[in-house]
XYZ file of C-alpha atoms in Angstrom:
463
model
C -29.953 -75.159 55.022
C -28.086 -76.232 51.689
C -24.212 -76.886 52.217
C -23.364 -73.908 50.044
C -25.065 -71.833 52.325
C -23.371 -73.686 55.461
C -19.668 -73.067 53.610
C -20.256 -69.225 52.965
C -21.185 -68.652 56.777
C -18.466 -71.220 58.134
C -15.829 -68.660 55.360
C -17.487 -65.371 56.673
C -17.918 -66.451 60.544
C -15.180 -68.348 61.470
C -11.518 -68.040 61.759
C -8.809 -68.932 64.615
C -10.255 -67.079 67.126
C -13.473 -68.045 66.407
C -14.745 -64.184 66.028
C -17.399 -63.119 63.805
C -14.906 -61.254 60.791
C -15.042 -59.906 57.302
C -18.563 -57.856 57.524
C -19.488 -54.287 59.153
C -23.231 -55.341 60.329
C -25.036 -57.844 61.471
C -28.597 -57.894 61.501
C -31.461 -59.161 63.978
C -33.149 -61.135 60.974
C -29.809 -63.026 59.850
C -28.731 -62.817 64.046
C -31.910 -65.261 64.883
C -31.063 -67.324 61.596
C -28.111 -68.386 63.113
C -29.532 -69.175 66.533
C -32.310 -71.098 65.122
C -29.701 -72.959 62.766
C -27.182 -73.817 65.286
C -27.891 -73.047 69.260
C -27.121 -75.820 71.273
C -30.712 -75.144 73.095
C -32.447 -75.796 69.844
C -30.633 -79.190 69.757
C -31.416 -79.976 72.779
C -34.765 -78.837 72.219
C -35.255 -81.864 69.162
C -33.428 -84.344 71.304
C -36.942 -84.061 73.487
C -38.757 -84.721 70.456
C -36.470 -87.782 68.974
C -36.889 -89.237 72.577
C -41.018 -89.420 72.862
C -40.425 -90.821 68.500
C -38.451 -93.118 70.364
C -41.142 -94.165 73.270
C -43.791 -94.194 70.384
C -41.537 -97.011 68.549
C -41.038 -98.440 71.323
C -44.981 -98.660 72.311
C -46.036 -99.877 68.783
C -43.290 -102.554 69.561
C -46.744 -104.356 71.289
C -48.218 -104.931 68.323
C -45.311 -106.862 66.486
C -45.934 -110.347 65.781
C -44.244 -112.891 67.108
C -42.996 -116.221 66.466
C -42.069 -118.734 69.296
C -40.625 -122.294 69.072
C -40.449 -125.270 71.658
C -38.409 -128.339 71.336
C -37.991 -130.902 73.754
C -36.737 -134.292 73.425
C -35.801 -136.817 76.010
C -33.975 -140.334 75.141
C -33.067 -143.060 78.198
C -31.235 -145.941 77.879
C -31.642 -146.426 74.038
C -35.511 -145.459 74.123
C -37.128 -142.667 73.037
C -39.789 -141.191 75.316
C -40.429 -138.629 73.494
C -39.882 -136.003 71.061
C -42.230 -132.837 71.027
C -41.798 -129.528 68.667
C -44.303 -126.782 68.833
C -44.316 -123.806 66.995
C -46.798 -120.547 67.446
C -46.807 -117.246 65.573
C -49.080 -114.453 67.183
C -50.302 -110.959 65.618
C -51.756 -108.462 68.813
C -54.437 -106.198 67.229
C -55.172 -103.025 68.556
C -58.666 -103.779 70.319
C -58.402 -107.110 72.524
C -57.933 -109.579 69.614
C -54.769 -111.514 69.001
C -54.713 -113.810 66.108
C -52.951 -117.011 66.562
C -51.286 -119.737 64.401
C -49.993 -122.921 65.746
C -48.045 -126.164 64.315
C -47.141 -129.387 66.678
C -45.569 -133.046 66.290
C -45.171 -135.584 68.539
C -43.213 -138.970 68.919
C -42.090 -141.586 71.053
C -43.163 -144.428 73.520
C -44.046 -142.148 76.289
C -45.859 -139.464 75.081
C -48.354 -137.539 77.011
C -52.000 -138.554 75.700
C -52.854 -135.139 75.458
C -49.907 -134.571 73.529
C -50.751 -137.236 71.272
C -51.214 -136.462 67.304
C -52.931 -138.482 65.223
C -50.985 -137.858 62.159
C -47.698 -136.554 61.099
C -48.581 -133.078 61.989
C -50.942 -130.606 63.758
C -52.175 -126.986 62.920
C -54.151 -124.810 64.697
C -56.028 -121.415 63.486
C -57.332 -119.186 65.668
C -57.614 -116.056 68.104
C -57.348 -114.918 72.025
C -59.825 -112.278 72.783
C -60.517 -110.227 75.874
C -64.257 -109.684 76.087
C -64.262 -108.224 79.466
C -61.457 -105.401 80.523
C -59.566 -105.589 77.589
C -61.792 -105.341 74.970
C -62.399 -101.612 74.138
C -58.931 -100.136 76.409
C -56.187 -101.660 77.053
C -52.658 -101.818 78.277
C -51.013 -101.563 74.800
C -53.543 -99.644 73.359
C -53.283 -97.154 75.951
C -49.963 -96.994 76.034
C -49.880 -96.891 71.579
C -52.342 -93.705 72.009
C -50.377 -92.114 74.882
C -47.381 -92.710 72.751
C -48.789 -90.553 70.213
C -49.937 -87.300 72.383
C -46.298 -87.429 73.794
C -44.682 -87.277 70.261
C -47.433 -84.340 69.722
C -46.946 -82.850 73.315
C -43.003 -83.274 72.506
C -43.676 -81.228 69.504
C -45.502 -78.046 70.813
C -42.981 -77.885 73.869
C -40.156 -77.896 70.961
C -41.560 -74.909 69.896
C -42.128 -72.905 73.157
C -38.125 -73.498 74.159
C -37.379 -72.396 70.666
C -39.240 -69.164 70.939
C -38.015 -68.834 74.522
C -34.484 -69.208 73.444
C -35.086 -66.883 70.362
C -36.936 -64.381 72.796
C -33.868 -64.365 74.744
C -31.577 -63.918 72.005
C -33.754 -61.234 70.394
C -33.542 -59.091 73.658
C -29.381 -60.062 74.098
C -29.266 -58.692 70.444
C -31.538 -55.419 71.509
C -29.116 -54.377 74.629
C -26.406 -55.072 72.000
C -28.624 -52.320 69.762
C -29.094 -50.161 72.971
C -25.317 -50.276 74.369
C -24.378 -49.482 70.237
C -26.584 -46.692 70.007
C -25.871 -45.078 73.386
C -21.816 -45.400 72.477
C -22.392 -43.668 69.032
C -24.556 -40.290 69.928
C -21.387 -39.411 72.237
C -19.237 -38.994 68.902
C -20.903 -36.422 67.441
C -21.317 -34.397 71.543
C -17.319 -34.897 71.773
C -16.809 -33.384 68.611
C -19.050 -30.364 69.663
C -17.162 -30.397 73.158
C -13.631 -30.211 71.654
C -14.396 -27.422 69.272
C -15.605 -25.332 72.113
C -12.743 -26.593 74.505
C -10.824 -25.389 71.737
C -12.747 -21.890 70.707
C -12.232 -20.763 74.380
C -9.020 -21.302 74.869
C -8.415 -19.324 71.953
C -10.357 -16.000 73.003
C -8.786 -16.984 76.659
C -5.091 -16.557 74.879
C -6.676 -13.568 72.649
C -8.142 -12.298 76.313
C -11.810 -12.412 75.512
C -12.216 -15.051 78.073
C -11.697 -16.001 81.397
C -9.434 -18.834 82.970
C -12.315 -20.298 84.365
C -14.095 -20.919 81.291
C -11.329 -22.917 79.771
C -11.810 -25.108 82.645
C -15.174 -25.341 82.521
C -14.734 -26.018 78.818
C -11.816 -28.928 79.664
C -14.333 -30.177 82.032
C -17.370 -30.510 80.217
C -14.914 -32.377 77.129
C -13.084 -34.738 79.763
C -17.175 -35.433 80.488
C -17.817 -36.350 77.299
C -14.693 -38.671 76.496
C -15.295 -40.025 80.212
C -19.118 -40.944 79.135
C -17.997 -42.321 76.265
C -15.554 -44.741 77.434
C -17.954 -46.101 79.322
C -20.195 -46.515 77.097
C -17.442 -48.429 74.963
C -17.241 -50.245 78.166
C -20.834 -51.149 78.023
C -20.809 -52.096 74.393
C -18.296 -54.650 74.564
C -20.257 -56.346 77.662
C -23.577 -56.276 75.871
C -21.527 -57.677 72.435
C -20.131 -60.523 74.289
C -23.694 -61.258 75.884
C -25.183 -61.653 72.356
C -22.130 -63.697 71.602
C -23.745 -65.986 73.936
C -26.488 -67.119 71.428
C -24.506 -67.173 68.205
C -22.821 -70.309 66.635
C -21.958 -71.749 63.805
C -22.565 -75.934 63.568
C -21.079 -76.900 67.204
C -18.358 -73.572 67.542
C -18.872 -70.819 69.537
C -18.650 -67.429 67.589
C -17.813 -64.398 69.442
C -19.112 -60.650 67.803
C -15.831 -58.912 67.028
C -15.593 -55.285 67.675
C -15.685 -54.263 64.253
C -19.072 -55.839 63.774
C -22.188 -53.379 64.456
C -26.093 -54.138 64.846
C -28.005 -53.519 62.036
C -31.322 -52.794 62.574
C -34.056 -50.991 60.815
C -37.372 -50.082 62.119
C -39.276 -50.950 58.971
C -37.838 -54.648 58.811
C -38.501 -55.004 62.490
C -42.095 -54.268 62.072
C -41.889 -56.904 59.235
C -40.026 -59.882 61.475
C -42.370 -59.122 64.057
C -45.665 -58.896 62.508
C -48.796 -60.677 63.302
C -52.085 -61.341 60.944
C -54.085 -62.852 63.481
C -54.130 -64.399 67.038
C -55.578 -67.439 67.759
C -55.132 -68.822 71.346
C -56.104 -72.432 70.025
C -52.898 -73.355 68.433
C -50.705 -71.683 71.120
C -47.874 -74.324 71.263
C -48.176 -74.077 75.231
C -51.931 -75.011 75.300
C -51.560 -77.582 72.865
C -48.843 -78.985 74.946
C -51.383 -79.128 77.865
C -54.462 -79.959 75.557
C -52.389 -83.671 74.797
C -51.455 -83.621 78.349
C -55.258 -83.785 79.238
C -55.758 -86.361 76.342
C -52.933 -88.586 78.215
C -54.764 -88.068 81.440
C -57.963 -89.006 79.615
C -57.040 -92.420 77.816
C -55.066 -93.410 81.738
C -58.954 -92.854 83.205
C -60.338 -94.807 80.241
C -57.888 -97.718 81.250
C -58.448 -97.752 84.829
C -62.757 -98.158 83.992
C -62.002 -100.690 81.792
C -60.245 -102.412 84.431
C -63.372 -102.730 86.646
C -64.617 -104.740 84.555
C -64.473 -108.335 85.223
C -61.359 -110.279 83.209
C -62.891 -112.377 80.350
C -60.600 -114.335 77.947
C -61.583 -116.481 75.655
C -59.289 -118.545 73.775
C -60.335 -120.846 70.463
C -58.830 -122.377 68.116
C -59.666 -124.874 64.982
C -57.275 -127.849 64.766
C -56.404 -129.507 61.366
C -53.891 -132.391 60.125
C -53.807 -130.176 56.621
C -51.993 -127.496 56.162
C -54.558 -124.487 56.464
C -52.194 -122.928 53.759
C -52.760 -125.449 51.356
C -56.484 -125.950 52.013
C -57.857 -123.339 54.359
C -61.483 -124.712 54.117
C -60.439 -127.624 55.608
C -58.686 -126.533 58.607
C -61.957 -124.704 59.427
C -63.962 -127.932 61.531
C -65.625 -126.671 64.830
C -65.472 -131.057 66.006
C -62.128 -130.067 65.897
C -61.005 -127.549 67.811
C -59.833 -126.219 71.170
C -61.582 -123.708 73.841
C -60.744 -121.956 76.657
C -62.773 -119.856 79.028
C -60.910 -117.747 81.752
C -62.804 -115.859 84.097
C -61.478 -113.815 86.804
C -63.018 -110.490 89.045
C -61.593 -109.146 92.103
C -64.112 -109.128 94.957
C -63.709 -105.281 96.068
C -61.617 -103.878 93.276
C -60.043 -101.744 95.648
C -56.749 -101.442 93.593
C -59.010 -101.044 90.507
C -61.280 -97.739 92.379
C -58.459 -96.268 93.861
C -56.267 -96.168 90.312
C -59.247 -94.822 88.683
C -59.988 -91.815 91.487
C -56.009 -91.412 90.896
C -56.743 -91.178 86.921
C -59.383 -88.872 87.379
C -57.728 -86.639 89.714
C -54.850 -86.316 87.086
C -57.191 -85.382 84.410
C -59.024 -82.920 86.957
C -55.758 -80.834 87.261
C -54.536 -81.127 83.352
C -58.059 -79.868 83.274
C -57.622 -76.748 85.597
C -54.324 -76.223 84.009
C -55.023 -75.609 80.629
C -58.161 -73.221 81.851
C -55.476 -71.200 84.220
C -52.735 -71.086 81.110
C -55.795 -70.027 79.024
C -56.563 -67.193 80.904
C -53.624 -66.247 81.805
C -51.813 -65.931 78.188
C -54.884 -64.138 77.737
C -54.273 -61.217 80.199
C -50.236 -61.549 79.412
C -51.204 -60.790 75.961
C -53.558 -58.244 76.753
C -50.685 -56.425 78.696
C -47.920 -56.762 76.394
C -50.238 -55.408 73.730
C -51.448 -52.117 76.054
C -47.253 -52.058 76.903
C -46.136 -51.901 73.100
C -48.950 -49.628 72.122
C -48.120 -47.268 75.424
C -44.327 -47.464 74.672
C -45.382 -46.384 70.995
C -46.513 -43.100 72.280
C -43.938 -42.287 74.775
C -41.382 -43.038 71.586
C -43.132 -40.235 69.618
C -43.002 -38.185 72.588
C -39.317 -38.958 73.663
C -38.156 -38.080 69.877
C -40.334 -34.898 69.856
C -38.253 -33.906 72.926
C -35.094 -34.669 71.445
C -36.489 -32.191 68.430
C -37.247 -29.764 71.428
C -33.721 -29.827 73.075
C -31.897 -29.828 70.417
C -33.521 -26.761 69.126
C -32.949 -25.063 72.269
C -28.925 -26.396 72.365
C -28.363 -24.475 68.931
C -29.905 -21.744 69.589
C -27.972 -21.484 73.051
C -24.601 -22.177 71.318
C -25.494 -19.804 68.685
C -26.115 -16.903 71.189
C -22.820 -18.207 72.785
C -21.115 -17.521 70.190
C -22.222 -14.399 69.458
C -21.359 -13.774 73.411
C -25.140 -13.232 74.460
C -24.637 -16.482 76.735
C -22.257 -18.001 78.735
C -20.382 -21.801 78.408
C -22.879 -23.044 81.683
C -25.968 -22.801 79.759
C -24.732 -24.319 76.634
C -22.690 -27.378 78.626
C -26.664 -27.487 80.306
C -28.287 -27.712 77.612
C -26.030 -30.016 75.646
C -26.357 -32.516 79.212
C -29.922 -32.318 78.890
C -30.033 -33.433 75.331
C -28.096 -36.086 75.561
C -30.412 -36.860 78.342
C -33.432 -36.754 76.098
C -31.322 -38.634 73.704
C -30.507 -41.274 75.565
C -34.127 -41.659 77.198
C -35.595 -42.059 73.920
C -32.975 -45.089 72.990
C -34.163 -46.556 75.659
C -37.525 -45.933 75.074
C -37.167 -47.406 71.444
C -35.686 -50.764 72.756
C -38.432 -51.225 75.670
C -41.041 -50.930 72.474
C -39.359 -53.292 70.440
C -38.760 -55.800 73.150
C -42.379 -55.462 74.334
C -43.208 -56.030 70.626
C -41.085 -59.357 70.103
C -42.740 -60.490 73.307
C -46.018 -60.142 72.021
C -45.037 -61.989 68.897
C -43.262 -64.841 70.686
C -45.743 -65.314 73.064
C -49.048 -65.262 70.431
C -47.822 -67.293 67.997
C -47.154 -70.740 67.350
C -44.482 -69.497 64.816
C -40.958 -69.602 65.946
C -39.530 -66.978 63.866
C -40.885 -66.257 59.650
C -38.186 -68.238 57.546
């Protein structure tokens, strides 16, 4: 997000009291643009991932070279027994090779034979290399590739807590829509009330009227404003919820009361919209599909270490420097070789890691199949939900068509006194009823529908 960007929100969002200010709507696209930007969930959400980028540094940390000095020296009573320096740079590779270079001098009366060099100087060129357990897996290059899948694993679980988080917000932000909606229809029915509060009292005074039907009248309009105050009531609650997800850089930004939702159905569709489905590249089965590749290169390890341990260790040894005349240096009569052989006799600790490394990849195994099918049938469902809900939306506005056909045409009769003030207050109660229903109807659609998006596609929200 560019700083001039980041300055007009911090100018529009935030002042003293930390309230959202200066604009009459707020809508669900710029709403989830601010929770992506700036949730504290989201940040906590990369700190996962900058930890496992951290564990993958600190796994290709085996493979640095290294370079290692000895000195020791050792004088008694004015003579020099000796004086030894030995110096060794190793580079691991990533099978079981580990190239070697070595430089060593030696002097004094009471050296060591072995330690002994001919000339002023010694080099040595060579390699260690595991030929047994080591060779083709092994504990740094299991733990380099495991490394890797976590950083990738880290990655796709990043994106389920985002969508979770935006999920969340996206419904908050709905009951915000909902609670709005619900408060508003009541303006228009108190209006209605008062003016026949206020007709009846008038053909009461001019006698047209009975007593009682002012106070059915007062009743029904001390309804409405009653209703209405509650839904206020309920507003506020649900603005202060969707509060909850909405900051700006690290400051809590509460919704003030003159801000509104603004939402349309046509850019809903849009935000919410899906070309295809592919269950392949669902962030949660990728997540599992590198745990099972973790699980995999652990079993891999654990063979590798029934084999028996072979290392063998050569080097060619030269008074020239093998930088100044590599050719040289490279004289099998003069060189050094080791041989280390070792095997367990019943490999007990060896079979019983592997059955544990197998097990583990056995249940990442079932895992990802359950997930599999189960996203499957969750999808399945929320798809049969949103379609379902569709309909009963068309049919819940078609009512409120119906009733509020029959409410004029009752208060039109009313008023030419062919009905009484019972049937119209009835009919008024059961549109806003009908009204109501179909509010509710229209959320529980377009929550089923942003759960069907969140949870089919590896997208967290279209930027």
């Amino acid at each position: 997000m560019s700083r001039f960007l980041l300055s007009l929100l911090l100018t529009v969002f935030l002042c003293t009291t930390s309230t959202v200010k200066g604009q009459e709507s707020l809508s669900l696209e710029e709403f989830l643009g601010y929770v992506k930007a700036f949730h504290p969930l989201v940040k906590q959400a990369d700190i996962k991932l900058s930890e496992s980028e951290a564990k993958l540094l600190k796994a290709r940390g085996a493979f640095d070279p290294k370079l290692a000095a000895d000195f020791n020296d050792k004088t008694f009573k004015g003579s020099n027994y000796y004086e030894r320096l030995s110096a060794t740079f190793s580079v691991p590779t990533y099978y079981g090779l580990t190239l070697k270079g070595q430089f060593s001098e030696a002097e004094g009366a009471l050296i060591n034979p072995e330690n002994i060099v001919s000339g002023d100087q010694l080099y040595g060129v060579g390699a260690s290399i595991d030929l047994g357990k080591g060779l083709l897996a092994n504990e740094r290059m299991t733990a380099l590739k495991q490394a890797k899948r976590f950083v990738d694993q880290a990655k796709e679980e990043n994106a389920l807590r985002v969508n979770e988080i935006l999920l969340e917000a996206t419904d908050a932000y709905l009951d915000w829509y909902r609670a709005y909606k619900s408060y508003e229809i009541f303006d228009e029915f108190i209006a209605n009330a008062k003016f026949r509060y206020d007709g009846v009292r008038d053909r009461f005074t001019s006698g047209d009227l009975a007593a009682i039907d002012t106070t059915e009248a007062r009743i029904a309009y001390q309804n409405r404003l009653l209703s209405q105050e509650k839904a206020s009531l309920k507003l506020r609650e649900k603005a202060l919820k969707a509060s909850n997800y909405l900051w700006i850089e690290d400051t809590p930004v509460e919704i003030n009361r003159e801000v509104i939702p603004a939402l349309s159905e046509e850019n809903f569709e849009t935000l919410f919209s899906i070309d295809f489905i592919d269950l392949e590249f669902h962030p949660k089965l990728r997540a599992l599909g590198y745990k099972t590749d973790i699980q995999r290169f652990e079993r891999r390890l654990q063979r590798s270490n029934l084999l028996p341990e072979v290392t063998l260790d050569y080097q060619w040894l030269s008074e020239t420097d093998p930088s100044q005349n590599f050719n040289l240096a490279l004289d099998p009569n003069n060189s050094t070789t080791k041989l280390k052989v070792a095997l367990p006799l019943f490999l007990r600790k060896e079979r019983s890691a592997l059955k544990l490394a197998s097990l583990k990849l056995q249940d990442a195994t079932l895992e990802q199949e359950r997930v599999y099918i189960e996203l499957k049938n969750k999808l399945a469902a929320l798809n049969t939900a949103s379609e379902s809900l569709s309909r009963q939306r068309l049919l819940a506005d078609s009512m409120v068509v119906d009733y509020t056909t029959l409410f004029k045409g009752e208060q039109q009769k009313f008023e030419a006194g062919e009905s009484s003030l019972f049937l119209v207050n009835s009919r008024e109660s059961k549109l806003i009823e009908a009204t109501l229903k179909a509010i509710d109807t229209e959320v529980e659609q377009k929550m089923a529908l942003a759960e069907f998006y969140f949870n089919s596609t590896f997208q967290s929200i279209k930027e």
